[in-house]
Coordinates of C-alpha atoms and ligand atoms in Angstrom, one line a residue:
M354 CA 2.7 4.1 22.2
N355 CA -0.8 2.9 23.4
A356 CA -1.0 0.4 20.5
P357 CA -3.6 -2.5 21.0
T358 CA -2.4 -5.7 22.5
S359 CA -3.2 -9.2 21.6
N360 CA -6.4 -10.5 23.3
S361 CA -6.0 -14.0 24.7
G362 CA -9.6 -13.9 25.7
T363 CA -12.3 -16.3 24.7
D364 CA -14.8 -16.4 21.7
F365 CA -17.6 -18.4 20.6
V366 CA -15.4 -21.2 18.8
R367 CA -13.2 -21.6 21.9
E368 CA -16.3 -21.7 24.1
L369 CA -17.7 -24.6 21.9
L370 CA -14.3 -26.4 22.2
K371 CA -14.3 -26.0 25.9
Q372 CA -17.7 -27.2 26.2
D373 CA -17.2 -30.1 23.9
S374 CA -14.0 -31.1 25.7
I375 CA -16.1 -31.4 28.7
D376 CA -19.3 -33.2 27.6
G377 CA -18.9 -33.4 24.0
P378 CA -19.1 -36.8 21.8
Y379 CA -15.3 -36.8 21.1
G380 CA -14.1 -38.0 24.4
G381 CA -12.2 -34.6 25.0
R382 CA -10.5 -35.0 21.7
V383 CA -10.0 -31.7 19.5
Q384 CA -9.0 -31.9 15.9
T385 CA -9.3 -28.9 13.3
R386 CA -7.9 -28.6 9.8
F387 CA -7.0 -25.8 7.6
P388 CA -8.2 -26.6 4.1
P389 CA -6.9 -24.3 1.3
E390 CA -7.4 -24.9 -2.3
P391 CA -4.0 -25.0 -4.0
N392 CA -5.0 -22.4 -6.7
G393 CA -3.5 -19.3 -5.3
Y394 CA -1.3 -17.8 -2.5
L395 CA -2.5 -17.2 1.1
H396 CA -3.6 -13.9 2.2
I397 CA -4.2 -12.2 5.6
G398 CA -7.8 -13.5 5.6
H399 CA -6.3 -17.1 5.5
A400 CA -4.0 -16.0 8.2
K401 CA -7.0 -15.3 10.5
S402 CA -8.4 -18.9 9.7
I403 CA -4.9 -20.5 10.3
C404 CA -4.5 -18.6 13.5
L405 CA -8.0 -19.7 14.7
N406 CA -7.7 -23.4 13.6
F407 CA -4.2 -24.1 14.8
G408 CA -4.3 -21.6 17.8
A409 CA -7.6 -23.0 19.3
A410 CA -6.8 -26.5 18.8
D411 CA -3.6 -26.0 20.5
E412 CA -5.1 -24.3 23.5
F413 CA -7.2 -27.5 24.0
G414 CA -4.4 -29.9 23.5
G415 CA -5.6 -30.7 19.9
T416 CA -4.0 -31.1 16.6
T417 CA -4.5 -29.4 13.3
M418 CA -4.0 -31.0 9.8
L419 CA -3.3 -29.0 6.7
R420 CA -5.4 -30.3 4.0
F421 CA -5.3 -29.4 0.4
D422 CA -8.8 -29.2 -1.0
D423 CA -7.7 -30.2 -4.5
T424 CA -10.9 -31.2 -6.2
N425 CA -10.6 -28.7 -9.3
P426 CA -7.8 -30.0 -11.5
E427 CA -7.9 -27.1 -14.0
T428 CA -6.6 -24.5 -11.6
E429 CA -4.6 -26.2 -9.1
D430 CA -0.9 -26.9 -9.0
E431 CA 2.0 -28.3 -7.0
H432 CA 3.6 -25.0 -7.0
F433 CA 0.7 -23.4 -4.8
V434 CA 1.0 -26.5 -2.5
E435 CA 4.6 -25.6 -1.7
A436 CA 4.0 -22.0 -1.4
I437 CA 1.1 -22.5 1.1
Q438 CA 3.1 -25.0 3.1
A439 CA 5.8 -22.5 3.4
D440 CA 3.6 -19.7 4.3
V441 CA 1.8 -21.7 7.2
R442 CA 5.2 -22.5 8.7
W443 CA 6.3 -18.8 8.3
L444 CA 3.3 -17.8 10.1
G445 CA 4.6 -20.1 12.9
F446 CA 2.3 -23.3 12.7
E447 CA 3.4 -26.8 12.0
P448 CA 0.6 -29.0 10.8
E449 CA 0.2 -32.4 12.4
E450 CA 0.2 -33.8 9.0
V451 CA -0.2 -32.6 5.4
R452 CA -3.0 -34.3 3.5
Y453 CA -4.9 -33.9 0.2
A454 CA -8.6 -34.5 -0.6
S455 CA -7.3 -36.3 -3.6
D456 CA -6.0 -39.0 -1.2
Y457 CA -9.5 -39.8 -0.6
F458 CA -10.9 -39.9 -4.0
E459 CA -11.1 -43.8 -3.9
Q460 CA -13.0 -43.6 -0.6
L461 CA -15.2 -40.8 -1.7
H462 CA -16.1 -42.8 -5.0
A463 CA -16.8 -45.8 -2.9
W464 CA -19.1 -43.9 -0.6
A465 CA -20.9 -42.3 -3.8
V466 CA -21.5 -45.8 -4.9
Q467 CA -22.9 -46.8 -1.5
L468 CA -25.3 -43.8 -1.7
I469 CA -26.5 -44.8 -5.3
E470 CA -27.1 -48.4 -4.0
A471 CA -29.2 -47.0 -1.0
G472 CA -31.3 -44.9 -3.7
L473 CA -29.9 -41.6 -2.4
A474 CA -27.9 -40.6 -5.5
Y475 CA -28.7 -40.5 -9.3
V476 CA -26.9 -39.7 -12.5
D477 CA -28.5 -36.6 -14.2
D478 CA -28.3 -36.1 -18.0
Q479 CA -29.3 -32.4 -17.8
D480 CA -26.6 -29.8 -18.5
A481 CA -25.2 -27.4 -15.8
E482 CA -27.6 -24.5 -17.0
T483 CA -30.7 -26.5 -16.9
I484 CA -29.9 -27.9 -13.5
S485 CA -29.2 -24.5 -12.2
Q486 CA -32.5 -23.1 -13.7
N487 CA -34.4 -26.0 -12.1
R488 CA -33.1 -25.5 -8.7
G489 CA -35.7 -22.8 -8.1
G490 CA -35.3 -19.8 -6.0
F491 CA -35.9 -18.7 -2.3
T492 CA -39.6 -18.4 -2.9
T493 CA -40.1 -21.0 -5.6
P494 CA -39.5 -24.8 -5.4
G495 CA -37.1 -26.6 -7.6
V496 CA -38.2 -28.8 -10.5
E497 CA -37.3 -32.6 -10.4
S498 CA -35.1 -33.8 -13.2
P499 CA -36.6 -36.2 -15.6
W500 CA -33.7 -38.7 -14.7
R501 CA -34.5 -38.6 -11.1
Q502 CA -36.3 -41.9 -11.0
R503 CA -33.6 -43.9 -12.8
S504 CA -33.2 -47.4 -11.4
V505 CA -30.2 -48.3 -8.9
E506 CA -28.7 -50.6 -11.6
E507 CA -28.8 -47.9 -14.4
N508 CA -27.3 -45.3 -12.0
L509 CA -24.5 -47.8 -10.9
D510 CA -23.9 -48.4 -14.7
L511 CA -23.8 -44.8 -15.7
F512 CA -21.7 -43.8 -12.8
A513 CA -19.2 -46.5 -13.6
R514 CA -19.0 -45.2 -17.2
M515 CA -18.7 -41.7 -16.3
T516 CA -15.8 -42.8 -14.0
A517 CA -14.3 -44.8 -17.0
G518 CA -14.3 -41.6 -19.1
E519 CA -17.0 -42.7 -21.7
F520 CA -18.9 -39.4 -21.6
A521 CA -18.0 -35.9 -22.4
E522 CA -17.4 -33.1 -19.9
G523 CA -20.7 -31.5 -18.8
S524 CA -22.7 -34.3 -20.3
R525 CA -23.7 -35.8 -16.8
V526 CA -23.4 -35.4 -13.2
L527 CA -24.0 -37.4 -10.1
R528 CA -26.5 -35.8 -7.7
A529 CA -27.7 -36.5 -4.2
K530 CA -31.4 -37.4 -4.2
I531 CA -32.7 -35.2 -1.3
D532 CA -35.7 -32.9 -1.8
M533 CA -36.2 -30.5 -4.7
R534 CA -38.7 -28.6 -2.6
H535 CA -36.4 -28.1 0.3
E536 CA -36.5 -24.6 1.8
N537 CA -32.7 -24.6 1.8
M538 CA -31.5 -24.6 -1.7
Q539 CA -28.3 -26.3 -1.0
M540 CA -30.5 -29.4 -0.2
R541 CA -32.2 -29.5 -3.7
D542 CA -30.3 -32.5 -5.1
P543 CA -26.8 -31.0 -4.9
V544 CA -24.1 -32.1 -7.5
M545 CA -21.7 -34.8 -6.0
Y546 CA -19.4 -35.5 -9.1
R547 CA -18.9 -33.7 -12.4
I548 CA -17.0 -35.1 -15.3
R549 CA -13.6 -33.5 -16.0
D550 CA -11.1 -34.7 -18.6
Q551 CA -8.2 -32.9 -17.0
H552 CA -4.8 -33.5 -15.7
H553 CA -4.7 -33.5 -11.8
F554 CA -1.3 -32.5 -10.5
R555 CA -1.3 -35.4 -8.1
T556 CA -3.6 -38.1 -9.6
G557 CA -2.8 -37.4 -13.3
G558 CA -5.2 -38.9 -15.7
R559 CA -6.7 -41.5 -13.2
W560 CA -9.9 -39.7 -12.6
K561 CA -12.5 -38.5 -14.9
V562 CA -15.0 -37.5 -12.4
Y563 CA -14.1 -35.1 -9.6
P564 CA -16.0 -34.5 -6.4
T565 CA -17.6 -31.2 -5.5
Y566 CA -16.7 -29.2 -2.4
D567 CA -19.7 -30.2 -0.5
W568 CA -19.2 -34.0 -1.2
A569 CA -15.6 -33.9 -0.5
H570 CA -15.2 -31.6 2.4
G571 CA -17.3 -33.2 5.2
Q572 CA -16.4 -36.7 4.2
S573 CA -12.6 -35.8 4.2
D574 CA -13.0 -34.5 7.6
A575 CA -14.6 -37.6 8.7
I576 CA -11.9 -39.8 7.3
E577 CA -9.3 -37.6 9.1
G578 CA -11.1 -37.6 12.5
V579 CA -11.7 -33.9 12.5
T580 CA -13.9 -32.9 15.4
H581 CA -14.4 -29.2 14.6
S582 CA -14.6 -28.1 11.0
I583 CA -14.4 -24.3 11.2
C584 CA -15.3 -22.3 8.0
T585 CA -16.4 -19.0 7.0
L586 CA -20.0 -17.8 7.3
E587 CA -20.9 -18.1 3.7
F588 CA -21.0 -22.0 4.2
D589 CA -23.7 -21.5 6.9
S590 CA -26.4 -22.7 4.4
H591 CA -24.3 -25.8 3.6
R592 CA -24.2 -27.1 7.1
P593 CA -27.5 -29.3 6.9
L594 CA -25.9 -30.7 3.7
Y595 CA -22.7 -31.4 5.6
D596 CA -24.8 -33.3 8.2
W597 CA -27.0 -35.1 5.8
Y598 CA -24.1 -36.8 3.8
L599 CA -22.5 -38.0 7.2
E600 CA -25.7 -39.2 8.5
Q601 CA -26.4 -41.2 5.3
L602 CA -23.0 -42.8 5.6
G603 CA -23.8 -43.9 9.0
Q604 CA -21.3 -41.7 10.9
G605 CA -22.1 -41.7 14.7
A606 CA -22.4 -38.9 17.2
D607 CA -18.7 -38.3 17.1
R608 CA -18.7 -37.3 13.6
P609 CA -17.3 -33.8 12.6
R610 CA -19.4 -30.7 13.1
Q611 CA -19.2 -27.6 11.0
T612 CA -19.0 -24.1 12.7
E613 CA -18.9 -20.9 10.9
F614 CA -17.1 -17.6 11.7
A615 CA -16.8 -14.2 10.1
R616 CA -14.3 -13.9 7.4
L617 CA -11.7 -11.1 7.6
N618 CA -12.1 -8.0 5.5
L619 CA -9.6 -5.1 5.7
T620 CA -10.1 -1.6 4.5
H621 CA -8.3 -0.4 1.3
T622 CA -7.7 -3.9 -0.1
V623 CA -9.4 -6.9 -1.5
L624 CA -9.2 -10.3 0.0
S625 CA -10.5 -12.6 -2.7
K626 CA -8.0 -14.8 -4.6
R627 CA -9.6 -14.1 -7.9
K628 CA -9.2 -10.3 -7.4
L629 CA -5.7 -10.7 -6.4
L630 CA -5.1 -12.9 -9.4
Q631 CA -6.5 -10.2 -11.7
L632 CA -4.1 -7.6 -10.1
V633 CA -1.2 -9.9 -10.9
H634 CA -2.3 -10.9 -14.4
E635 CA -3.2 -7.4 -15.6
G636 CA 0.1 -6.0 -14.2
H637 CA -1.1 -3.7 -11.6
V638 CA 1.3 -5.2 -9.2
D639 CA 4.7 -7.0 -9.8
G640 CA 3.5 -10.3 -8.7
W641 CA 1.9 -12.4 -5.8
D642 CA 4.7 -11.2 -3.6
D643 CA 4.4 -7.5 -4.3
P644 CA 4.9 -5.7 -1.1
R645 CA 1.4 -4.0 -1.7
M646 CA -0.3 -7.3 -1.9
P647 CA -2.2 -8.6 1.1
T648 CA -0.9 -12.1 0.4
L649 CA 1.4 -13.3 3.2
Q650 CA 4.3 -13.3 0.7
G651 CA 3.6 -9.8 0.1
L652 CA 3.4 -8.7 3.6
R653 CA 6.4 -10.7 4.4
R654 CA 8.5 -8.9 1.8
R655 CA 6.9 -5.6 3.0
G656 CA 8.5 -6.3 6.4
Y657 CA 5.4 -7.6 8.2
P658 CA 6.6 -10.0 11.0
A659 CA 4.6 -13.1 11.5
E660 CA 4.4 -12.3 15.3
A661 CA 2.5 -9.1 14.5
I662 CA 0.0 -10.9 12.1
R663 CA -0.6 -13.4 14.9
A664 CA -1.1 -10.7 17.5
F665 CA -3.5 -8.8 15.0
A666 CA -5.6 -12.1 14.5
G667 CA -5.7 -12.7 18.3
H668 CA -6.9 -9.2 18.8
I669 CA -9.6 -9.0 16.4
G670 CA -10.9 -12.4 17.6
V671 CA -13.7 -14.3 15.8
A672 CA -17.2 -13.2 15.4
K673 CA -20.5 -14.4 14.1
V674 CA -21.2 -11.2 11.8
N675 CA -19.1 -10.0 9.1
G676 CA -17.3 -6.7 9.6
V677 CA -14.5 -4.7 8.3
H678 CA -11.4 -4.0 10.0
E679 CA -9.2 -0.9 9.5
I680 CA -5.8 -1.6 8.0
E681 CA -4.4 0.9 10.4
L682 CA -5.1 -1.4 13.1
L683 CA -2.8 -4.1 11.5
E684 CA -0.2 -1.6 10.8
S685 CA -0.4 -0.7 14.4
F686 CA 0.7 -4.2 15.4
V687 CA 3.5 -4.1 13.0
R688 CA 4.8 -0.7 14.2
T689 CA 4.6 -2.0 17.8
H690 CA 6.6 -4.9 17.0
H691 CA 9.4 -3.1 15.1
N692 CA 9.5 -0.3 17.7
T693 CA 10.9 -2.8 20.2
H694 CA 12.8 -5.0 17.9
A695 CA 14.2 -2.9 14.9
L696 CA 17.7 -1.2 14.8
R697 CA 17.9 2.5 13.9
R698 CA 19.8 3.9 11.1
M699 CA 20.0 7.3 9.4
V700 CA 19.0 7.5 5.9
V701 CA 18.1 10.6 3.9
L702 CA 15.4 10.1 1.4
D703 CA 15.3 13.4 -0.5
P704 CA 18.9 14.8 0.1
I705 CA 20.1 18.4 0.0
E706 CA 23.8 19.1 0.5
V707 CA 25.1 20.9 3.8
V708 CA 28.6 22.1 3.9
I709 CA 30.1 22.9 7.3
T710 CA 32.4 25.7 6.4
N711 CA 34.5 25.5 9.6
W712 CA 35.1 21.9 9.5
P713 CA 38.9 21.3 9.8
E714 CA 40.5 20.3 6.7
G715 CA 41.0 16.6 6.6
L716 CA 39.5 15.9 10.0
D717 CA 38.2 12.3 10.3
D718 CA 35.3 12.1 13.0
T719 CA 32.9 9.5 14.0
R720 CA 29.9 9.9 16.2
E721 CA 28.3 7.3 18.5
A722 CA 24.6 6.6 17.9
I723 CA 22.3 4.3 19.8
N724 CA 21.0 1.3 17.7
N725 CA 17.7 0.9 19.6
P726 CA 16.5 3.1 22.4
E727 CA 14.0 0.4 23.3
D728 CA 16.7 -2.3 23.6
E729 CA 19.8 -1.4 25.4
A730 CA 21.5 -4.7 24.5
A731 CA 21.5 -3.6 20.8
G732 CA 24.3 -1.2 21.8
T733 CA 25.7 1.6 19.7
R734 CA 27.4 2.2 16.4
A735 CA 29.9 4.5 14.9
V736 CA 28.6 6.9 12.3
P737 CA 31.0 9.0 10.3
F738 CA 30.7 12.6 10.2
S739 CA 32.4 15.0 7.9
G740 CA 32.3 18.6 6.4
R741 CA 29.8 17.6 3.8
L742 CA 26.6 16.2 4.7
F743 CA 23.1 15.3 3.3
I744 CA 19.8 16.2 5.0
E745 CA 16.3 15.9 4.1
R746 CA 15.3 18.7 1.7
D747 CA 12.1 19.5 3.7
D748 CA 14.2 20.0 6.9
F749 CA 15.4 23.2 5.5
M750 CA 13.4 26.3 4.4
L751 CA 14.9 29.5 3.0
D752 CA 11.9 31.6 4.1
P753 CA 10.3 29.6 6.9
P754 CA 6.8 30.2 8.3
N755 CA 6.3 30.8 12.1
K756 CA 5.9 27.2 13.1
F757 CA 8.8 25.8 11.2
F758 CA 11.6 25.0 13.8
R759 CA 14.2 23.3 11.5
L760 CA 17.0 24.5 9.6
A761 CA 16.7 28.0 8.1
P762 CA 19.1 31.0 7.7
G763 CA 20.2 32.0 11.0
R764 CA 18.9 29.0 12.7
E765 CA 20.7 26.5 14.9
V766 CA 19.6 22.8 15.0
R767 CA 20.9 19.6 16.5
L768 CA 22.1 16.9 14.1
R769 CA 21.0 13.6 15.8
A770 CA 24.1 12.1 17.5
G771 CA 26.1 14.9 16.0
Y772 CA 26.6 18.5 16.5
F773 CA 24.6 21.7 16.7
I774 CA 24.9 23.5 13.4
T775 CA 23.9 26.9 12.3
C776 CA 22.9 28.0 8.9
N777 CA 24.6 31.2 7.5
D778 CA 24.3 31.2 3.8
V779 CA 22.9 29.1 0.9
E780 CA 24.1 28.5 -2.7
T781 CA 21.5 28.7 -5.4
G782 CA 21.2 27.5 -8.9
P783 CA 20.4 29.2 -12.1
D784 CA 16.5 29.4 -11.2
G785 CA 17.2 30.5 -7.5
E786 CA 16.7 27.1 -6.2
V787 CA 18.8 26.2 -3.1
I788 CA 21.5 23.6 -4.1
R789 CA 23.7 23.8 -1.0
V790 CA 23.2 24.9 2.6
L791 CA 26.2 26.6 4.2
C792 CA 26.6 26.0 8.0
T793 CA 29.0 26.2 10.8
Y794 CA 29.2 23.7 13.6
D795 CA 30.0 24.1 17.2
P796 CA 32.8 21.5 18.2
E797 CA 31.7 22.1 21.9
T798 CA 28.2 20.4 21.3
A799 CA 29.6 16.9 20.3
G800 CA 27.5 15.2 23.0
G801 CA 24.4 16.8 21.7
Q802 CA 24.3 19.4 24.4
A803 CA 25.8 22.9 24.4
P804 CA 28.0 23.6 27.6
D805 CA 26.5 26.9 27.9
G806 CA 23.0 25.3 28.2
R807 CA 21.6 26.9 25.0
K808 CA 18.7 25.1 23.5
V809 CA 17.7 24.2 19.9
K810 CA 14.2 23.5 18.9
A811 CA 14.7 20.7 16.5
T812 CA 16.8 17.7 15.9
I813 CA 17.3 16.4 12.5
H814 CA 19.0 13.4 10.9
W815 CA 21.9 13.4 8.5
V816 CA 24.3 11.4 6.6
S817 CA 28.0 12.2 5.7
A818 CA 28.1 12.7 2.0
D819 CA 31.5 11.2 1.5
H820 CA 30.6 8.0 3.2
A821 CA 26.9 7.7 2.1
V822 CA 25.6 4.4 0.5
D823 CA 23.1 4.8 -2.2
L824 CA 19.7 2.8 -1.6
D825 CA 16.6 2.5 -3.7
V826 CA 13.6 2.9 -1.5
A827 CA 10.1 2.2 -2.4
L828 CA 7.4 4.2 -0.5
Y829 CA 4.0 2.6 -0.5
G830 CA 0.6 4.2 -0.4
R831 CA -2.7 2.4 -0.3
L832 CA -3.3 -0.1 -3.2
F833 CA -6.9 1.0 -3.3
T834 CA -8.0 4.6 -2.5
D835 CA -11.6 3.5 -1.5
P836 CA -11.6 2.1 2.0
H837 CA -14.3 -0.3 0.7
P838 CA -13.2 -1.2 -2.8
G839 CA -16.2 -2.4 -4.8
S840 CA -18.6 -2.0 -1.9
D841 CA -21.1 0.0 -4.0
G842 CA -21.4 -2.7 -6.6
T843 CA -18.6 -1.4 -8.8
D844 CA -15.4 -3.3 -9.9
P845 CA -13.1 -2.9 -7.0
L846 CA -10.3 -2.1 -9.5
E847 CA -12.0 1.0 -10.3
S848 CA -10.4 2.5 -7.1
L849 CA -6.9 1.3 -7.8
N850 CA -4.4 3.9 -6.6
P851 CA -2.3 4.7 -9.6
D852 CA 0.4 6.2 -7.3
S853 CA 0.6 3.4 -4.8
R854 CA 4.5 3.1 -5.2
E855 CA 7.0 5.8 -5.4
M856 CA 10.7 5.2 -5.8
R857 CA 13.4 7.2 -4.3
G858 CA 17.1 7.2 -4.5
A859 CA 18.2 7.6 -0.9
K860 CA 21.5 8.2 1.0
A861 CA 22.3 6.0 3.9
E862 CA 24.9 5.9 6.7
P863 CA 27.4 3.0 6.0
A864 CA 26.0 0.8 8.8
I865 CA 23.1 0.2 6.8
V866 CA 25.3 -2.9 5.5
D867 CA 24.4 -4.5 8.8
I868 CA 20.8 -5.0 7.7
A869 CA 20.2 -8.5 6.4
P870 CA 17.8 -9.4 3.6
G871 CA 14.3 -9.4 5.0
E872 CA 15.2 -7.4 8.2
V873 CA 13.6 -4.5 9.1
V874 CA 15.0 -1.2 10.2
Q875 CA 13.9 2.2 11.4
F876 CA 15.1 4.9 9.3
E877 CA 15.2 7.6 12.0
R878 CA 12.2 10.0 11.8
L879 CA 11.0 8.4 8.7
G880 CA 9.5 5.0 9.3
Y881 CA 10.3 1.2 9.2
F882 CA 11.8 -0.2 6.1
A883 CA 12.6 -3.7 5.1
R884 CA 15.5 -4.8 3.0
D885 CA 14.3 -6.7 0.1
L886 CA 14.3 -10.6 0.8
D887 CA 16.5 -11.0 -2.3
G888 CA 19.2 -8.6 -0.8
G889 CA 20.5 -5.8 -2.9
D890 CA 20.1 -2.1 -2.0
L891 CA 16.3 -2.1 -2.3
F892 CA 14.3 -1.2 0.7
H893 CA 10.5 -1.3 1.1
R894 CA 8.7 1.2 3.5
T895 CA 6.9 -1.3 5.9
V896 CA 4.9 1.4 7.7
G897 CA 5.4 5.0 8.8
L898 CA 6.2 6.0 12.3
R899 CA 2.9 7.9 13.1
D900 CA 0.1 5.8 14.9
E901 CA -2.8 6.4 12.5
W902 CA -4.8 3.9 14.4
A903 CA -4.7 6.0 17.5
N904 CA -6.1 9.0 15.6
I905 CA -8.8 6.8 14.2
Q906 CA -9.8 5.7 17.7
K907 CA -9.8 9.3 18.8
R908 CA -11.9 10.5 16.0
Q909 CA -14.6 7.6 16.7
Q910 CA -14.6 8.4 20.5
S911 CA -15.5 12.0 19.8
Ligands
LIG1588 P1 -11.1 -16.8 -1.8 O1 -12.5 -16.6 -1.5 O2 -10.0 -15.7 -1.5 O3 -10.9 -17.3 -3.1 P2 -11.2 -19.2 -0.5 O4 -12.1 -19.3 0.7 O5 -11.7 -19.8 -1.8 O6 -10.7 -17.8 -0.6 P3 -9.7 -21.4 0.2 O7 -8.4 -21.8 -0.2 O8 -10.8 -22.1 0.0 O9 -9.8 -19.9 -0.3 O10 -9.6 -21.1 1.8 C1 -9.1 -21.9 2.8 C2 -9.6 -21.4 4.2 O11 -9.4 -20.1 4.4 C3 -11.2 -21.6 4.1 O12 -11.4 -22.4 5.3 C4 -11.7 -20.2 4.1 O13 -12.8 -20.2 4.9 C5 -10.6 -19.4 4.9 N1 -10.7 -18.1 4.5 C6 -10.6 -17.7 3.2 N2 -10.6 -16.4 3.2 C7 -10.8 -15.9 4.6 C8 -10.9 -14.7 5.0 N3 -11.1 -13.5 4.3 N4 -11.0 -14.6 6.4 C9 -11.1 -15.8 7.1 N5 -11.0 -17.0 6.6 C10 -10.8 -17.1 5.2
LIG1589 MG1 -12.7 -21.9 -1.2

């Protein structure tokens, strides 16, 4: 398989870290952070950010903190904190420390008071809508608030009373006093604090004012000693504000610096917490960990190994322009991993019965099958064989076209790890449908070869009917039929695939019991399947066997 490999090459972030570790202001120190908001589960896009922050810091002997950006009490919860930590560790990274923006609320508040005292922040009594209208546009300057010239004393008093909970939500905000005519809209007196009378999952009812992202983020970076604050491109225009706050607070040359990279987009899916939330709430999927979801919990349940996700992230690297990656590329990393690691088992997804008419009455037989041709150490297993088997319905045709080489009347095929069988007759039901295929076997072909050297054109898989274990198998298609859901301005959910999951009752060889919850196995000739994390007889199709990524590349080259 010519699957892509992880590229351990360099990129502009690593170049920056390298340069800074030689002559930067940090004395060779590298410190990054991964700053999720605990209001949802991590998805594959977050994985890109995690791999970059942890991976790049590690390459330069640095450290990475996990910091929860918990500044919006209404949507955040302890449950998400725990899930996110578990996901980061599952992905293979251990934070230097776990911190919370709320750890710094006291300091952030004190710094805000400092800016008020310096005449650099003021309390604005305009409501959110007015503030937004008065910000102006790209070509029109903003309009100064009538409250902009309040005295320091009045601002200190009002901010103290906002903090004490004297005013209603939305009635006042604290704004930085920068420049309402600034060409960068972010610099037009951005909001630093808003009033929220909400229970915070960590600080409870202690605070009535909460810092905005912009006010909390850079200052939290500074408190922790972050050197490189890596975020996605949409924060590009926030960088002057990030710097402005730190400069006003007197942070020196070794203050943190923000660098932006392109967020991950993948075809046939959405990577926005809001949209993923909608899928869950409207019942389009079973939950956040539904195997069709691009969340780390969904991918894990689906059978995507952390190694493959890391290899994918390493391969795509980081860029300065947004792009979309094909989901087939990610799948290709998953397939490559399982090809070398997964055990093989025979499972029939759509069974039709085969009766071996010359099978000796009462003969007990077992065949020896290879567990993993890519890994000799995986050894072999015994597979019971008997006079009554299941094969795949589409491996048999009553009246086959020219190119069909599998089982048909008068045809001989090899049963994998079994014998050659020849179809002599069929039994049909009332509507003429085939209900049973009657075959004879050649006992001389036990090793998979005929002593007289005769050849067969096909090898098919099978399961002994009397020994078969029943499984429930979930086959997945794309969650969205459109490769770029919502890209034409429509609601992405319009292209939801109504048939993204198909359930089958399947028949498996007994050794399927060896497969542990969460483990991935290759169903021979069918694909890779993960036993559900909660155990039981449910298997999820992780990915098929065909390398669709190779086909896409071929198409792109021609
Ligand atoms: P969403 O837009 O899905 O709500 P978010 O950016 O609001 O995501 P956060 O919890 O704030 O979610 O994200 C934590 C970190 O993960 C941020 O630094 C963010 O830049 C990064 N991140 C989020 N989505 C992606 C993505 N698709 N590709 C790369 N990094 C991402
Ligand atoms: Mg965010």
